[in-house]
């Protein structure tokens, strides 16, 4: 069953709600963007997954001539490490923490909650997931990177054994693969358990990647 609540699209499981996936869209998209992924993944009903697809706030995006669109934070330069929008990154991260809190209040354990995201959504999935006070089931960051890496060491959590998976297109023309891989290396250096995957694609998702995601989620939530 699909419905909208708390500025998010929610798809309820067919059976008992046992686990949750909070999936964040990229810049300029909205909460409906990854809804088709649920049928593509075709995950077993026995996992009891509730999918939550939140909307990012509408804001001016500097690099896009100040156009207003849904974004988790502003981007002021093509170099994603320049002039990072610290305030909005933290606000969006805290928003995702509230979604996680809401799932826990329903009785789902943190170890049964995955935070996932694509592009800018993946950046917030990484930033919020590794800073949540309890270890989650895992973090999925697609075609993305780690924002505010200089803050990681001082904000490090006790959740370094939480599985993190990153996937990137070799020909990504929006977030270069070097940006994603350097983020992977930073996480590894800080003791996080991260798996890196790369595919022959641009800033998108391919069928091989979907198969990988399906297996990863099944292994984590079974």
PDB file of N, CA and C in Angstrom, residues 58-162:
ATOM      1  N   UNK A  58      12.405  22.520  -0.599  1.00  0.00           N
ATOM      2  CA  UNK A  58      12.639  23.323  -1.804  1.00  0.00           C
ATOM      3  C   UNK A  58      13.529  24.497  -1.420  1.00  0.00           C
ATOM      4  N   UNK A  59      14.614  24.685  -2.174  1.00  0.00           N
ATOM      5  CA  UNK A  59      15.574  25.749  -1.860  1.00  0.00           C
ATOM      6  C   UNK A  59      16.230  26.254  -3.136  1.00  0.00           C
ATOM      7  N   UNK A  60      16.842  27.417  -3.061  1.00  0.00           N
ATOM      8  CA  UNK A  60      17.633  27.928  -4.180  1.00  0.00           C
ATOM      9  C   UNK A  60      18.943  27.153  -4.268  1.00  0.00           C
ATOM     10  N   UNK A  61      19.300  26.769  -5.487  1.00  0.00           N
ATOM     11  CA  UNK A  61      20.557  26.061  -5.711  1.00  0.00           C
ATOM     12  C   UNK A  61      21.480  26.981  -6.501  1.00  0.00           C
ATOM     13  N   UNK A  62      22.536  27.423  -5.850  1.00  0.00           N
ATOM     14  CA  UNK A  62      23.418  28.439  -6.412  1.00  0.00           C
ATOM     15  C   UNK A  62      23.969  28.046  -7.782  1.00  0.00           C
ATOM     16  N   UNK A  63      24.447  26.818  -7.892  1.00  0.00           N
ATOM     17  CA  UNK A  63      25.106  26.383  -9.131  1.00  0.00           C
ATOM     18  C   UNK A  63      24.114  26.278 -10.292  1.00  0.00           C
ATOM     19  N   UNK A  64      22.832  26.201  -9.978  1.00  0.00           N
ATOM     20  CA  UNK A  64      21.795  26.142 -11.002  1.00  0.00           C
ATOM     21  C   UNK A  64      21.104  27.497 -11.163  1.00  0.00           C
ATOM     22  N   UNK A  65      21.907  28.552 -11.126  1.00  0.00           N
ATOM     23  CA  UNK A  65      21.413  29.930 -11.318  1.00  0.00           C
ATOM     24  C   UNK A  65      20.321  30.312 -10.317  1.00  0.00           C
ATOM     25  N   UNK A  66      20.476  29.807  -9.100  1.00  0.00           N
ATOM     26  CA  UNK A  66      19.539  30.114  -8.012  1.00  0.00           C
ATOM     27  C   UNK A  66      18.128  29.597  -8.255  1.00  0.00           C
ATOM     28  N   UNK A  67      17.995  28.651  -9.157  1.00  0.00           N
ATOM     29  CA  UNK A  67      16.673  28.045  -9.375  1.00  0.00           C
ATOM     30  C   UNK A  67      16.219  27.327  -8.115  1.00  0.00           C
ATOM     31  N   UNK A  68      14.903  27.382  -7.851  1.00  0.00           N
ATOM     32  CA  UNK A  68      14.359  26.689  -6.699  1.00  0.00           C
ATOM     33  C   UNK A  68      13.994  25.259  -7.081  1.00  0.00           C
ATOM     34  N   UNK A  69      14.438  24.319  -6.274  1.00  0.00           N
ATOM     35  CA  UNK A  69      14.159  22.902  -6.504  1.00  0.00           C
ATOM     36  C   UNK A  69      14.354  22.145  -5.199  1.00  0.00           C
ATOM     37  N   UNK A  70      13.947  20.922  -5.196  1.00  0.00           N
ATOM     38  CA  UNK A  70      14.164  20.117  -3.995  1.00  0.00           C
ATOM     39  C   UNK A  70      15.641  19.738  -3.885  1.00  0.00           C
ATOM     40  N   UNK A  71      16.217  20.045  -2.740  1.00  0.00           N
ATOM     41  CA  UNK A  71      17.624  19.727  -2.498  1.00  0.00           C
ATOM     42  C   UNK A  71      17.873  19.579  -1.011  1.00  0.00           C
ATOM     43  N   UNK A  72      18.721  18.650  -0.670  1.00  0.00           N
ATOM     44  CA  UNK A  72      19.048  18.436   0.745  1.00  0.00           C
ATOM     45  C   UNK A  72      19.970  19.531   1.264  1.00  0.00           C
ATOM     46  N   UNK A  73      20.677  20.198   0.333  1.00  0.00           N
ATOM     47  CA  UNK A  73      21.540  21.323   0.686  1.00  0.00           C
ATOM     48  C   UNK A  73      21.909  22.064  -0.591  1.00  0.00           C
ATOM     49  N   UNK A  74      22.409  23.274  -0.438  1.00  0.00           N
ATOM     50  CA  UNK A  74      22.820  24.089  -1.583  1.00  0.00           C
ATOM     51  C   UNK A  74      24.162  23.598  -2.113  1.00  0.00           C
ATOM     52  N   UNK A  75      24.383  23.798  -3.398  1.00  0.00           N
ATOM     53  CA  UNK A  75      25.683  23.525  -4.020  1.00  0.00           C
ATOM     54  C   UNK A  75      26.148  24.821  -4.653  1.00  0.00           C
ATOM     55  N   UNK A  76      27.298  25.297  -4.211  1.00  0.00           N
ATOM     56  CA  UNK A  76      27.762  26.616  -4.636  1.00  0.00           C
ATOM     57  C   UNK A  76      28.898  26.559  -5.653  1.00  0.00           C
ATOM     58  N   UNK A  77      29.431  25.355  -5.906  1.00  0.00           N
ATOM     59  CA  UNK A  77      30.571  25.227  -6.815  1.00  0.00           C
ATOM     60  C   UNK A  77      30.545  23.846  -7.455  1.00  0.00           C
ATOM     61  N   UNK A  78      31.090  23.753  -8.665  1.00  0.00           N
ATOM     62  CA  UNK A  78      31.220  22.444  -9.313  1.00  0.00           C
ATOM     63  C   UNK A  78      32.212  21.559  -8.566  1.00  0.00           C
ATOM     64  N   UNK A  79      33.100  22.193  -7.803  1.00  0.00           N
ATOM     65  CA  UNK A  79      33.968  21.450  -6.894  1.00  0.00           C
ATOM     66  C   UNK A  79      33.180  21.252  -5.596  1.00  0.00           C
ATOM     67  N   UNK A  80      32.690  20.043  -5.380  1.00  0.00           N
ATOM     68  CA  UNK A  80      31.781  19.783  -4.264  1.00  0.00           C
ATOM     69  C   UNK A  80      32.413  20.008  -2.898  1.00  0.00           C
ATOM     70  N   UNK A  81      33.721  20.127  -2.847  1.00  0.00           N
ATOM     71  CA  UNK A  81      34.416  20.366  -1.580  1.00  0.00           C
ATOM     72  C   UNK A  81      34.544  21.858  -1.264  1.00  0.00           C
ATOM     73  N   UNK A  82      34.156  22.712  -2.201  1.00  0.00           N
ATOM     74  CA  UNK A  82      34.253  24.155  -1.982  1.00  0.00           C
ATOM     75  C   UNK A  82      32.950  24.714  -1.432  1.00  0.00           C
ATOM     76  N   UNK A  83      33.042  25.529  -0.419  1.00  0.00           N
ATOM     77  CA  UNK A  83      31.891  26.277   0.105  1.00  0.00           C
ATOM     78  C   UNK A  83      30.712  25.352   0.418  1.00  0.00           C
ATOM     79  N   UNK A  84      30.979  24.271   1.115  1.00  0.00           N
ATOM     80  CA  UNK A  84      29.905  23.331   1.439  1.00  0.00           C
ATOM     81  C   UNK A  84      28.864  23.999   2.344  1.00  0.00           C
ATOM     82  N   UNK A  85      27.616  23.666   2.111  1.00  0.00           N
ATOM     83  CA  UNK A  85      26.490  24.248   2.846  1.00  0.00           C
ATOM     84  C   UNK A  85      26.320  23.497   4.168  1.00  0.00           C
ATOM     85  N   UNK A  86      27.190  23.811   5.102  1.00  0.00           N
ATOM     86  CA  UNK A  86      27.260  23.074   6.371  1.00  0.00           C
ATOM     87  C   UNK A  86      25.920  23.072   7.092  1.00  0.00           C
ATOM     88  N   UNK A  87      25.297  24.237   7.194  1.00  0.00           N
ATOM     89  CA  UNK A  87      24.049  24.372   7.956  1.00  0.00           C
ATOM     90  C   UNK A  87      22.963  23.439   7.408  1.00  0.00           C
ATOM     91  N   UNK A  88      22.778  23.435   6.100  1.00  0.00           N
ATOM     92  CA  UNK A  88      21.717  22.619   5.504  1.00  0.00           C
ATOM     93  C   UNK A  88      22.045  21.136   5.534  1.00  0.00           C
ATOM     94  N   UNK A  89      23.320  20.799   5.398  1.00  0.00           N
ATOM     95  CA  UNK A  89      23.728  19.390   5.503  1.00  0.00           C
ATOM     96  C   UNK A  89      23.374  18.852   6.882  1.00  0.00           C
ATOM     97  N   UNK A  90      23.675  19.621   7.907  1.00  0.00           N
ATOM     98  CA  UNK A  90      23.368  19.194   9.273  1.00  0.00           C
ATOM     99  C   UNK A  90      21.858  19.141   9.498  1.00  0.00           C
ATOM    100  N   UNK A  91      21.130  20.144   8.998  1.00  0.00           N
ATOM    101  CA  UNK A  91      19.669  20.146   9.156  1.00  0.00           C
ATOM    102  C   UNK A  91      19.035  18.939   8.474  1.00  0.00           C
ATOM    103  N   UNK A  92      19.478  18.633   7.263  1.00  0.00           N
ATOM    104  CA  UNK A  92      18.923  17.481   6.551  1.00  0.00           C
ATOM    105  C   UNK A  92      19.278  16.179   7.248  1.00  0.00           C
ATOM    106  N   UNK A  93      20.496  16.109   7.758  1.00  0.00           N
ATOM    107  CA  UNK A  93      20.918  14.927   8.505  1.00  0.00           C
ATOM    108  C   UNK A  93      20.040  14.723   9.736  1.00  0.00           C
ATOM    109  N   UNK A  94      19.753  15.809  10.439  1.00  0.00           N
ATOM    110  CA  UNK A  94      18.888  15.718  11.623  1.00  0.00           C
ATOM    111  C   UNK A  94      17.465  15.312  11.248  1.00  0.00           C
ATOM    112  N   UNK A  95      17.005  15.772  10.075  1.00  0.00           N
ATOM    113  CA  UNK A  95      15.688  15.370   9.591  1.00  0.00           C
ATOM    114  C   UNK A  95      15.627  13.860   9.385  1.00  0.00           C
ATOM    115  N   UNK A  96      16.659  13.290   8.798  1.00  0.00           N
ATOM    116  CA  UNK A  96      16.700  11.835   8.584  1.00  0.00           C
ATOM    117  C   UNK A  96      16.760  11.107   9.918  1.00  0.00           C
ATOM    118  N   UNK A  97      17.454  11.670  10.889  1.00  0.00           N
ATOM    119  CA  UNK A  97      17.461  11.071  12.227  1.00  0.00           C
ATOM    120  C   UNK A  97      16.049  10.987  12.794  1.00  0.00           C
ATOM    121  N   UNK A  98      15.231  12.008  12.516  1.00  0.00           N
ATOM    122  CA  UNK A  98      13.856  11.981  13.024  1.00  0.00           C
ATOM    123  C   UNK A  98      13.037  10.890  12.330  1.00  0.00           C
ATOM    124  N   UNK A  99      13.272  10.685  11.040  1.00  0.00           N
ATOM    125  CA  UNK A  99      12.604   9.577  10.351  1.00  0.00           C
ATOM    126  C   UNK A  99      13.022   8.235  10.964  1.00  0.00           C
ATOM    127  N   UNK A 100      14.313   8.090  11.264  1.00  0.00           N
ATOM    128  CA  UNK A 100      14.795   6.862  11.906  1.00  0.00           C
ATOM    129  C   UNK A 100      14.127   6.693  13.271  1.00  0.00           C
ATOM    130  N   UNK A 101      14.087   7.772  14.041  1.00  0.00           N
ATOM    131  CA  UNK A 101      13.448   7.727  15.365  1.00  0.00           C
ATOM    132  C   UNK A 101      11.997   7.271  15.255  1.00  0.00           C
ATOM    133  N   UNK A 102      11.289   7.783  14.245  1.00  0.00           N
ATOM    134  CA  UNK A 102       9.886   7.418  14.069  1.00  0.00           C
ATOM    135  C   UNK A 102       9.723   5.926  13.789  1.00  0.00           C
ATOM    136  N   UNK A 103      10.642   5.362  13.010  1.00  0.00           N
ATOM    137  CA  UNK A 103      10.579   3.922  12.731  1.00  0.00           C
ATOM    138  C   UNK A 103      10.848   3.108  13.995  1.00  0.00           C
ATOM    139  N   UNK A 104      11.793   3.558  14.790  1.00  0.00           N
ATOM    140  CA  UNK A 104      12.104   2.856  16.043  1.00  0.00           C
ATOM    141  C   UNK A 104      10.906   2.886  16.991  1.00  0.00           C
ATOM    142  N   UNK A 105      10.182   4.004  16.990  1.00  0.00           N
ATOM    143  CA  UNK A 105       8.985   4.115  17.844  1.00  0.00           C
ATOM    144  C   UNK A 105       7.907   3.108  17.464  1.00  0.00           C
ATOM    145  N   UNK A 106       7.920   2.641  16.205  1.00  0.00           N
ATOM    146  CA  UNK A 106       6.931   1.634  15.794  1.00  0.00           C
ATOM    147  C   UNK A 106       7.330   0.236  16.256  1.00  0.00           C
ATOM    148  N   UNK A 107       8.537   0.101  16.815  1.00  0.00           N
ATOM    149  CA  UNK A 107       8.998  -1.193  17.293  1.00  0.00           C
ATOM    150  C   UNK A 107      10.091  -1.826  16.458  1.00  0.00           C
ATOM    151  N   UNK A 108      10.486  -1.154  15.369  1.00  0.00           N
ATOM    152  CA  UNK A 108      11.576  -1.676  14.527  1.00  0.00           C
ATOM    153  C   UNK A 108      12.917  -1.357  15.193  1.00  0.00           C
ATOM    154  N   UNK A 109      13.773  -2.335  15.272  1.00  0.00           N
ATOM    155  CA  UNK A 109      15.083  -2.127  15.893  1.00  0.00           C
ATOM    156  C   UNK A 109      16.015  -1.393  14.925  1.00  0.00           C
ATOM    157  N   UNK A 110      16.953  -0.581  15.455  1.00  0.00           N
ATOM    158  CA  UNK A 110      17.911   0.108  14.574  1.00  0.00           C
ATOM    159  C   UNK A 110      18.628  -0.841  13.613  1.00  0.00           C
ATOM    160  N   UNK A 111      18.909  -2.066  14.061  1.00  0.00           N
ATOM    161  CA  UNK A 111      19.620  -3.040  13.229  1.00  0.00           C
ATOM    162  C   UNK A 111      18.772  -3.556  12.070  1.00  0.00           C
ATOM    163  N   UNK A 112      17.512  -3.085  11.999  1.00  0.00           N
ATOM    164  CA  UNK A 112      16.629  -3.457  10.894  1.00  0.00           C
ATOM    165  C   UNK A 112      16.267  -2.240  10.041  1.00  0.00           C
ATOM    166  N   UNK A 113      17.075  -1.177  10.148  1.00  0.00           N
ATOM    167  CA  UNK A 113      16.809   0.050   9.396  1.00  0.00           C
ATOM    168  C   UNK A 113      17.991   0.357   8.478  1.00  0.00           C
ATOM    169  N   UNK A 114      17.718   0.541   7.207  1.00  0.00           N
ATOM    170  CA  UNK A 114      18.727   0.929   6.217  1.00  0.00           C
ATOM    171  C   UNK A 114      18.439   2.362   5.776  1.00  0.00           C
ATOM    172  N   UNK A 115      19.493   3.169   5.661  1.00  0.00           N
ATOM    173  CA  UNK A 115      19.373   4.497   5.056  1.00  0.00           C
ATOM    174  C   UNK A 115      20.077   4.440   3.704  1.00  0.00           C
ATOM    175  N   UNK A 116      19.344   4.799   2.660  1.00  0.00           N
ATOM    176  CA  UNK A 116      19.870   4.722   1.299  1.00  0.00           C
ATOM    177  C   UNK A 116      19.667   6.056   0.596  1.00  0.00           C
ATOM    178  N   UNK A 117      20.467   6.300  -0.436  1.00  0.00           N
ATOM    179  CA  UNK A 117      20.270   7.528  -1.193  1.00  0.00           C
ATOM    180  C   UNK A 117      21.073   7.539  -2.474  1.00  0.00           C
ATOM    181  N   UNK A 118      20.599   8.353  -3.412  1.00  0.00           N
ATOM    182  CA  UNK A 118      21.270   8.521  -4.703  1.00  0.00           C
ATOM    183  C   UNK A 118      21.782   9.951  -4.821  1.00  0.00           C
ATOM    184  N   UNK A 119      23.025  10.107  -5.283  1.00  0.00           N
ATOM    185  CA  UNK A 119      23.626  11.414  -5.531  1.00  0.00           C
ATOM    186  C   UNK A 119      23.618  12.257  -4.251  1.00  0.00           C
ATOM    187  N   UNK A 120      22.966  13.430  -4.270  1.00  0.00           N
ATOM    188  CA  UNK A 120      22.927  14.264  -3.073  1.00  0.00           C
ATOM    189  C   UNK A 120      22.223  13.535  -1.923  1.00  0.00           C
ATOM    190  N   UNK A 121      21.237  12.714  -2.257  1.00  0.00           N
ATOM    191  CA  UNK A 121      20.577  11.907  -1.240  1.00  0.00           C
ATOM    192  C   UNK A 121      21.519  10.898  -0.611  1.00  0.00           C
ATOM    193  N   UNK A 122      22.425  10.347  -1.415  1.00  0.00           N
ATOM    194  CA  UNK A 122      23.421   9.422  -0.887  1.00  0.00           C
ATOM    195  C   UNK A 122      24.393  10.116   0.055  1.00  0.00           C
ATOM    196  N   UNK A 123      24.711  11.379  -0.274  1.00  0.00           N
ATOM    197  CA  UNK A 123      25.597  12.153   0.600  1.00  0.00           C
ATOM    198  C   UNK A 123      24.968  12.328   1.985  1.00  0.00           C
ATOM    199  N   UNK A 124      23.664  12.630   2.023  1.00  0.00           N
ATOM    200  CA  UNK A 124      22.979  12.788   3.301  1.00  0.00           C
ATOM    201  C   UNK A 124      22.790  11.435   3.990  1.00  0.00           C
ATOM    202  N   UNK A 125      22.588  10.379   3.222  1.00  0.00           N
ATOM    203  CA  UNK A 125      22.509   9.041   3.814  1.00  0.00           C
ATOM    204  C   UNK A 125      23.800   8.714   4.555  1.00  0.00           C
ATOM    205  N   UNK A 126      24.931   9.023   3.927  1.00  0.00           N
ATOM    206  CA  UNK A 126      26.226   8.784   4.580  1.00  0.00           C
ATOM    207  C   UNK A 126      26.393   9.674   5.812  1.00  0.00           C
ATOM    208  N   UNK A 127      26.150  10.980   5.636  1.00  0.00           N
ATOM    209  CA  UNK A 127      26.375  11.922   6.740  1.00  0.00           C
ATOM    210  C   UNK A 127      25.489  11.590   7.933  1.00  0.00           C
ATOM    211  N   UNK A 128      24.211  11.299   7.681  1.00  0.00           N
ATOM    212  CA  UNK A 128      23.281  11.032   8.781  1.00  0.00           C
ATOM    213  C   UNK A 128      23.479   9.641   9.377  1.00  0.00           C
ATOM    214  N   UNK A 129      23.706   8.652   8.511  1.00  0.00           N
ATOM    215  CA  UNK A 129      23.800   7.275   8.987  1.00  0.00           C
ATOM    216  C   UNK A 129      24.968   7.023   9.918  1.00  0.00           C
ATOM    217  N   UNK A 130      26.129   7.597   9.593  1.00  0.00           N
ATOM    218  CA  UNK A 130      27.299   7.331  10.432  1.00  0.00           C
ATOM    219  C   UNK A 130      27.304   8.178  11.696  1.00  0.00           C
ATOM    220  N   UNK A 131      26.379   9.121  11.781  1.00  0.00           N
ATOM    221  CA  UNK A 131      26.283   9.955  12.984  1.00  0.00           C
ATOM    222  C   UNK A 131      25.088   9.594  13.866  1.00  0.00           C
ATOM    223  N   UNK A 132      24.290   8.633  13.430  1.00  0.00           N
ATOM    224  CA  UNK A 132      23.177   8.219  14.276  1.00  0.00           C
ATOM    225  C   UNK A 132      23.745   7.496  15.499  1.00  0.00           C
ATOM    226  N   UNK A 133      23.185   7.746  16.690  1.00  0.00           N
ATOM    227  CA  UNK A 133      23.794   7.201  17.921  1.00  0.00           C
ATOM    228  C   UNK A 133      23.760   5.684  18.045  1.00  0.00           C
ATOM    229  N   UNK A 134      22.868   5.011  17.309  1.00  0.00           N
ATOM    230  CA  UNK A 134      22.808   3.548  17.329  1.00  0.00           C
ATOM    231  C   UNK A 134      23.219   3.004  15.966  1.00  0.00           C
ATOM    232  N   UNK A 135      23.818   1.826  15.975  1.00  0.00           N
ATOM    233  CA  UNK A 135      24.229   1.211  14.717  1.00  0.00           C
ATOM    234  C   UNK A 135      23.010   0.725  13.948  1.00  0.00           C
ATOM    235  N   UNK A 136      22.910   1.131  12.687  1.00  0.00           N
ATOM    236  CA  UNK A 136      21.810   0.726  11.832  1.00  0.00           C
ATOM    237  C   UNK A 136      22.155  -0.571  11.097  1.00  0.00           C
ATOM    238  N   UNK A 137      21.182  -1.079  10.311  1.00  0.00           N
ATOM    239  CA  UNK A 137      21.470  -2.277   9.517  1.00  0.00           C
ATOM    240  C   UNK A 137      22.551  -1.979   8.490  1.00  0.00           C
ATOM    241  N   UNK A 138      22.501  -0.762   7.900  1.00  0.00           N
ATOM    242  CA  UNK A 138      23.504  -0.404   6.914  1.00  0.00           C
ATOM    243  C   UNK A 138      23.164   0.894   6.207  1.00  0.00           C
ATOM    244  N   UNK A 139      24.111   1.348   5.395  1.00  0.00           N
ATOM    245  CA  UNK A 139      23.962   2.566   4.600  1.00  0.00           C
ATOM    246  C   UNK A 139      24.277   2.223   3.147  1.00  0.00           C
ATOM    247  N   UNK A 140      23.422   2.697   2.249  1.00  0.00           N
ATOM    248  CA  UNK A 140      23.606   2.494   0.812  1.00  0.00           C
ATOM    249  C   UNK A 140      23.753   3.858   0.149  1.00  0.00           C
ATOM    250  N   UNK A 141      24.919   4.128  -0.439  1.00  0.00           N
ATOM    251  CA  UNK A 141      25.189   5.422  -1.071  1.00  0.00           C
ATOM    252  C   UNK A 141      25.519   5.197  -2.541  1.00  0.00           C
ATOM    253  N   UNK A 142      24.629   5.651  -3.424  1.00  0.00           N
ATOM    254  CA  UNK A 142      24.766   5.408  -4.856  1.00  0.00           C
ATOM    255  C   UNK A 142      25.167   6.683  -5.581  1.00  0.00           C
ATOM    256  N   UNK A 143      26.215   6.588  -6.405  1.00  0.00           N
ATOM    257  CA  UNK A 143      26.677   7.726  -7.214  1.00  0.00           C
ATOM    258  C   UNK A 143      26.817   8.963  -6.339  1.00  0.00           C
ATOM    259  N   UNK A 144      27.554   8.823  -5.253  1.00  0.00           N
ATOM    260  CA  UNK A 144      27.545   9.853  -4.224  1.00  0.00           C
ATOM    261  C   UNK A 144      28.939  10.082  -3.644  1.00  0.00           C
ATOM    262  N   UNK A 145      28.970  10.811  -2.539  1.00  0.00           N
ATOM    263  CA  UNK A 145      30.237  11.143  -1.878  1.00  0.00           C
ATOM    264  C   UNK A 145      29.946  11.522  -0.432  1.00  0.00           C
ATOM    265  N   UNK A 146      30.997  11.658   0.362  1.00  0.00           N
ATOM    266  CA  UNK A 146      30.861  12.013   1.780  1.00  0.00           C
ATOM    267  C   UNK A 146      31.051  13.514   1.956  1.00  0.00           C
ATOM    268  N   UNK A 147      30.007  14.228   2.402  1.00  0.00           N
ATOM    269  CA  UNK A 147      30.185  15.665   2.656  1.00  0.00           C
ATOM    270  C   UNK A 147      30.911  15.912   3.979  1.00  0.00           C
ATOM    271  N   UNK A 148      31.504  17.083   4.096  1.00  0.00           N
ATOM    272  CA  UNK A 148      32.187  17.525   5.323  1.00  0.00           C
ATOM    273  C   UNK A 148      33.152  16.472   5.877  1.00  0.00           C
ATOM    274  N   UNK A 149      34.050  15.932   5.054  1.00  0.00           N
ATOM    275  CA  UNK A 149      34.949  14.873   5.539  1.00  0.00           C
ATOM    276  C   UNK A 149      35.873  15.338   6.655  1.00  0.00           C
ATOM    277  N   UNK A 150      36.159  16.651   6.684  1.00  0.00           N
ATOM    278  CA  UNK A 150      37.071  17.162   7.711  1.00  0.00           C
ATOM    279  C   UNK A 150      36.464  17.071   9.109  1.00  0.00           C
ATOM    280  N   UNK A 151      35.140  16.903   9.195  1.00  0.00           N
ATOM    281  CA  UNK A 151      34.480  16.807  10.504  1.00  0.00           C
ATOM    282  C   UNK A 151      34.340  15.371  10.989  1.00  0.00           C
ATOM    283  N   UNK A 152      34.665  14.416  10.129  1.00  0.00           N
ATOM    284  CA  UNK A 152      34.368  13.018  10.439  1.00  0.00           C
ATOM    285  C   UNK A 152      35.105  12.532  11.687  1.00  0.00           C
ATOM    286  N   UNK A 153      36.395  12.803  11.765  1.00  0.00           N
ATOM    287  CA  UNK A 153      37.190  12.257  12.866  1.00  0.00           C
ATOM    288  C   UNK A 153      36.689  12.723  14.231  1.00  0.00           C
ATOM    289  N   UNK A 154      36.302  13.997  14.337  1.00  0.00           N
ATOM    290  CA  UNK A 154      35.852  14.504  15.636  1.00  0.00           C
ATOM    291  C   UNK A 154      34.402  14.146  15.926  1.00  0.00           C
ATOM    292  N   UNK A 155      33.649  13.740  14.890  1.00  0.00           N
ATOM    293  CA  UNK A 155      32.246  13.375  15.085  1.00  0.00           C
ATOM    294  C   UNK A 155      32.034  11.872  14.954  1.00  0.00           C
ATOM    295  N   UNK A 156      33.098  11.108  15.011  1.00  0.00           N
ATOM    296  CA  UNK A 156      33.041   9.670  14.786  1.00  0.00           C
ATOM    297  C   UNK A 156      32.124   9.011  15.813  1.00  0.00           C
ATOM    298  N   UNK A 157      31.322   8.053  15.369  1.00  0.00           N
ATOM    299  CA  UNK A 157      30.376   7.381  16.259  1.00  0.00           C
ATOM    300  C   UNK A 157      30.946   6.025  16.670  1.00  0.00           C
ATOM    301  N   UNK A 158      30.136   5.282  17.398  1.00  0.00           N
ATOM    302  CA  UNK A 158      30.541   3.946  17.820  1.00  0.00           C
ATOM    303  C   UNK A 158      30.027   2.880  16.849  1.00  0.00           C
ATOM    304  N   UNK A 159      29.686   3.298  15.640  1.00  0.00           N
ATOM    305  CA  UNK A 159      29.003   2.404  14.706  1.00  0.00           C
ATOM    306  C   UNK A 159      29.879   2.030  13.512  1.00  0.00           C
ATOM    307  N   UNK A 160      31.156   1.914  13.719  1.00  0.00           N
ATOM    308  CA  UNK A 160      32.068   1.720  12.592  1.00  0.00           C
ATOM    309  C   UNK A 160      31.979   0.344  11.947  1.00  0.00           C
ATOM    310  N   UNK A 161      31.358  -0.606  12.632  1.00  0.00           N
ATOM    311  CA  UNK A 161      31.205  -1.940  12.049  1.00  0.00           C
ATOM    312  C   UNK A 161      29.923  -2.071  11.235  1.00  0.00           C
ATOM    313  N   UNK A 162      29.123  -1.008  11.212  1.00  0.00           N
ATOM    314  CA  UNK A 162      27.896  -1.008  10.415  1.00  0.00           C
ATOM    315  C   UNK A 162      28.251  -1.120   8.930  1.00  0.00           C
TER     316      UNK A 162
END
